[in-house]
Short mmCIF file of C-alpha atoms in Angstrom, two decimals:
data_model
loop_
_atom_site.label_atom_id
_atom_site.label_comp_id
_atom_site.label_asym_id
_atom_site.label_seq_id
_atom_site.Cartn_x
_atom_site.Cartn_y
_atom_site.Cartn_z
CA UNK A 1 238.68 46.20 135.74
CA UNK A 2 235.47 44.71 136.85
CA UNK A 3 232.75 46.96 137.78
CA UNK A 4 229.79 45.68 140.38
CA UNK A 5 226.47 46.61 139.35
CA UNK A 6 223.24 46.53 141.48
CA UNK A 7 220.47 45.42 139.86
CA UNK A 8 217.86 49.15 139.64
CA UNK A 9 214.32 48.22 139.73
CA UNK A 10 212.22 50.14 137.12
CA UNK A 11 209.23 50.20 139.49
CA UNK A 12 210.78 52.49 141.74
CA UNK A 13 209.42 56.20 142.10
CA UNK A 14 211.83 57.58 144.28
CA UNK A 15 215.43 58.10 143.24
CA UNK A 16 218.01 55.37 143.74
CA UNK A 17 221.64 56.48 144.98
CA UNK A 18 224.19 54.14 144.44
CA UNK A 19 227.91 54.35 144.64
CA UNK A 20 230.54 52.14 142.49
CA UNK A 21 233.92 51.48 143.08
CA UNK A 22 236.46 50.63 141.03
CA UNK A 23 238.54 46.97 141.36
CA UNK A 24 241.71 46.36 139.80
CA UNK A 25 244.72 44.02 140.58
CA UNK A 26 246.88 47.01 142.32
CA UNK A 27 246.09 49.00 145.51
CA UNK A 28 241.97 49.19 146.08
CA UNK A 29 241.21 52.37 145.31
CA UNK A 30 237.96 53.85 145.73
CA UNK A 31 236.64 56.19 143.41
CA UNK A 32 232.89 56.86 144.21
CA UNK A 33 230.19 58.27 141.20
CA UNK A 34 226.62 58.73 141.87
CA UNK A 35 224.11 57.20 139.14
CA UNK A 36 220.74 58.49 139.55
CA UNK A 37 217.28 56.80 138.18
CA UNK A 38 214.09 58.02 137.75
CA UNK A 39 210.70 57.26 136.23
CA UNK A 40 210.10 57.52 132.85
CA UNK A 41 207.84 60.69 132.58
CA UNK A 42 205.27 61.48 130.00
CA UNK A 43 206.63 64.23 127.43
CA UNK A 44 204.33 66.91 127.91
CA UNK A 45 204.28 70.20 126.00
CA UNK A 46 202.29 73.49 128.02
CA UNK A 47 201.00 75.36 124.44
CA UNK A 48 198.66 78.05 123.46
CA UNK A 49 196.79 77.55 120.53
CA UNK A 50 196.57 80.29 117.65
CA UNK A 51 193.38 79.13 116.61
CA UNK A 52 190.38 76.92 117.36
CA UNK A 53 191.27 73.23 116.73
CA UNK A 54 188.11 70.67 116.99
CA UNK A 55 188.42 68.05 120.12
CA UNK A 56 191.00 70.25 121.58
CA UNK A 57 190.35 73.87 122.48
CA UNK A 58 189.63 77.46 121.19
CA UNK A 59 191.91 80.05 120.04
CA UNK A 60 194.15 81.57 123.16
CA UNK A 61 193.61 78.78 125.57
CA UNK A 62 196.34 77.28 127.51
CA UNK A 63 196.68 73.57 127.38
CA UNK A 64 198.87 70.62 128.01
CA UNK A 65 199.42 68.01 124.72
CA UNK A 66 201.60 65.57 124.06
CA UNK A 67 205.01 66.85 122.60
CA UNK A 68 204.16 64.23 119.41
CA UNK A 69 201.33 66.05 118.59
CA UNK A 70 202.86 69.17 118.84
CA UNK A 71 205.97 68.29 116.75
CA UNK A 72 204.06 66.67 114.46
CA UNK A 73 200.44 68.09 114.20
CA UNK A 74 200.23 71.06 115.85
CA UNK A 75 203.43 73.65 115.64
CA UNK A 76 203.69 72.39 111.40
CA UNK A 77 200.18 73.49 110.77
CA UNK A 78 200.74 76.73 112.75
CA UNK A 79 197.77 76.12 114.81
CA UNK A 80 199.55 75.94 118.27
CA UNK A 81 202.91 77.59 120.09
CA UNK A 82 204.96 76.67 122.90
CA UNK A 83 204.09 79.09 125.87
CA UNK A 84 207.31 80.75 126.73
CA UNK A 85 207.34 83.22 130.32
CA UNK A 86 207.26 85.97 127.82
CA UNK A 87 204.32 84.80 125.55
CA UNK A 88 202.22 84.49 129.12
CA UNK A 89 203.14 88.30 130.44
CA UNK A 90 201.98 89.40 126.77
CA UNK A 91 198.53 87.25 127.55
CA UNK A 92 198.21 89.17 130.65
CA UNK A 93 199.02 92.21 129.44
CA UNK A 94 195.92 91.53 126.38
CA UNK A 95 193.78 90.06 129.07
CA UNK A 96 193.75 93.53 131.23
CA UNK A 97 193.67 95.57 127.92
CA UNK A 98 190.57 94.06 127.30
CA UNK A 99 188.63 93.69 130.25
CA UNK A 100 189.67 97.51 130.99
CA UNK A 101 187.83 98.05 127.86
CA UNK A 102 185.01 95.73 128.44
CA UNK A 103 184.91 97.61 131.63
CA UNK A 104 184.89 101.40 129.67
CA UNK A 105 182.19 100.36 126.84
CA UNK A 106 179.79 99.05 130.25
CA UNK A 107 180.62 102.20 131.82
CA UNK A 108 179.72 104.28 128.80
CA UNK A 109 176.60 102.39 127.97
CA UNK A 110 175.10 102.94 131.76
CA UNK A 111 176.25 106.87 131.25
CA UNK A 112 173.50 106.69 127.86
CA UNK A 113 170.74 104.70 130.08
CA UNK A 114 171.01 107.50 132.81
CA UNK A 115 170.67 109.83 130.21
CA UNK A 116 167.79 108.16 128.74
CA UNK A 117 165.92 107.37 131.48
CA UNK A 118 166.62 111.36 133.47
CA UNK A 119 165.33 112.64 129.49
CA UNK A 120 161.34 111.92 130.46
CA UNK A 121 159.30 110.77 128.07
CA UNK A 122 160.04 111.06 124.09
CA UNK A 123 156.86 112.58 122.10
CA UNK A 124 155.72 111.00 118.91
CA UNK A 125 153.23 112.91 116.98
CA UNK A 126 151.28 110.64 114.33
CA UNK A 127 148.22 111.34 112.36
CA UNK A 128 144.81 110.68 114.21
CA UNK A 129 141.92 107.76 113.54
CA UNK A 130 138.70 106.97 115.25
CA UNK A 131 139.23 107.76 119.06
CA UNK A 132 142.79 107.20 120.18
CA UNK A 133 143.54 104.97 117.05
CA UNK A 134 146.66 106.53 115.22
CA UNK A 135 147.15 105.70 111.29
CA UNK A 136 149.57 103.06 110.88
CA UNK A 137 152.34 102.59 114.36
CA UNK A 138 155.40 103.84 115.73
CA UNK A 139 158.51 101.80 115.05
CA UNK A 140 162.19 101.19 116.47
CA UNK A 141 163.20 103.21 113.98
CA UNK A 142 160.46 106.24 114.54
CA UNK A 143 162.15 106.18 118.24
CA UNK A 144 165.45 105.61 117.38
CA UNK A 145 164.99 109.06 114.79
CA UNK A 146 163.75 111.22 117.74
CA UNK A 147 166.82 110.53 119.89
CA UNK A 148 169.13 111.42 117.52
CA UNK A 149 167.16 114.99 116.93
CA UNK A 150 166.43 115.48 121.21
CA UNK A 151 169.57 113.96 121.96
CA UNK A 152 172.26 114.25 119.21
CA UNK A 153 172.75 109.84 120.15
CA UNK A 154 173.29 107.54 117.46
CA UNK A 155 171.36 104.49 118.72
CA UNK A 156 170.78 101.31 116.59
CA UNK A 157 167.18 100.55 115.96
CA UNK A 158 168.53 96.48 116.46
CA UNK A 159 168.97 97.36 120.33
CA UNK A 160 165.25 98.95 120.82
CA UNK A 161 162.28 96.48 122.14
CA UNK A 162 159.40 98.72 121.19
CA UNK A 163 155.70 97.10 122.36
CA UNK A 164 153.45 97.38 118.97
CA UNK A 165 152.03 100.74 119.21
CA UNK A 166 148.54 101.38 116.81
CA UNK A 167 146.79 103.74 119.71
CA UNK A 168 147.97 107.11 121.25
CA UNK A 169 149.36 107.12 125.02
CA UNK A 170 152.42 106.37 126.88
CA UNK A 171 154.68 103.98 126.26
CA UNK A 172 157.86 102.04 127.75
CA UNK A 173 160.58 100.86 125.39
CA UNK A 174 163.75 99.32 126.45
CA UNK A 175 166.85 99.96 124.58
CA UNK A 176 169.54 97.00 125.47
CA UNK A 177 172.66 99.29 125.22
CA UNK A 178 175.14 96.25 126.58
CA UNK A 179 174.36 92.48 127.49
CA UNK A 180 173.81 94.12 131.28
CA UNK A 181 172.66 97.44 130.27
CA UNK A 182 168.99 98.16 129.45
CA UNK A 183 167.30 101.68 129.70
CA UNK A 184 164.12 101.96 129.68
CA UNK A 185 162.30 105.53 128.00
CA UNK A 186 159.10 106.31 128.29
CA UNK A 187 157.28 107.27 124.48
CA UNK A 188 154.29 109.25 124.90
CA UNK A 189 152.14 109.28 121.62
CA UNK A 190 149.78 111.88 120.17
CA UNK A 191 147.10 112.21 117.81
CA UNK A 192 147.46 115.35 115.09
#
């Protein structure tokens, strides 16, 4: 039984459909098989990595690496997995649980600036020099003491910009309450 072969060229993108048929010294009979060929693809791997790798990415991105570097680099060290349909609906499902609370810790932080800012002006009472000099100056931490006792608010004294105060009068100090939040209070200082 002799089969005939075409010759398949490897340059080809497209598939190639041939038929063979079978020759042998009795009756021709034709029995027909289909022999697809195709390019020879890259072996790509779609992975999300479980923490930062240098060159490569940061921890929870979704990238594409060579299945060799996955098999041998990558999944041994535990530093990447293959993304499955499942592993991507649990991304989501992190994703939205965290910019919903992104979203809750903004909305909270512009409540406190309203509240800050409706308040009026906090009064600091300091011990009186030579004409509206005050004896030594009022600090983050002065301000951040008379909100908690007006307001019942813990507030960081890290998040208040206070201008240097050595002289009685009113004041503006910004408290950055969230990267997009600032409130500014007014702080009215007096001389004992």
């Amino acid at each position: 039984m002799a089969l005939a072969l075409p010759s398949l060229s490897s340059t080809s993108s497209s598939l190639l459909h041939h038929t063979f048929t079978a020759n042998s010294n009795g009756p021709s009979k034709s029995k027909g098989f289909l022999v697809f060929a195709q390019k020879k693809t890259k072996k790509i791997r779609k992975i999300i990595l479980k923490e930062d790798v240098d060159l490569l990415g940061k921890k929870g991105e979704l990238i594409d690496v060579r299945a060799g570097f996955y098999r041998n680099f990558l999944h041994p060290t535990g530093k990447a997995q293959i993304v499955t349909p499942q592993l991507l609906k649990e991304m989501r499902v992190e994703e939205e649980r965290i910019d919903a609370e992104k979203r809750r810790v903004k909305e909270e932080a512009q409540q406190l600036a309203q509240i800050f800012e409706t308040v009026g002006a906090f009064k600091v009472k300091r011990k009186g020099g030579k004409g509206k000099q005050i004896f030594g100056s009022v600090t983050a931490q002065d301000l951040v003491d008379i909100i908690k006792a007006q307001l019942q608010r813990e507030v960081d004294k890290r998040v208040v910009e206070l201008p240097e105060i050595r002289e009685t009068g009113e004041y503006v100090a910004e408290l950055k309450l969230h990267p997009e939040v600032t409130a500014k209070v007014r702080v009215n200082v007096f001389a004992n």
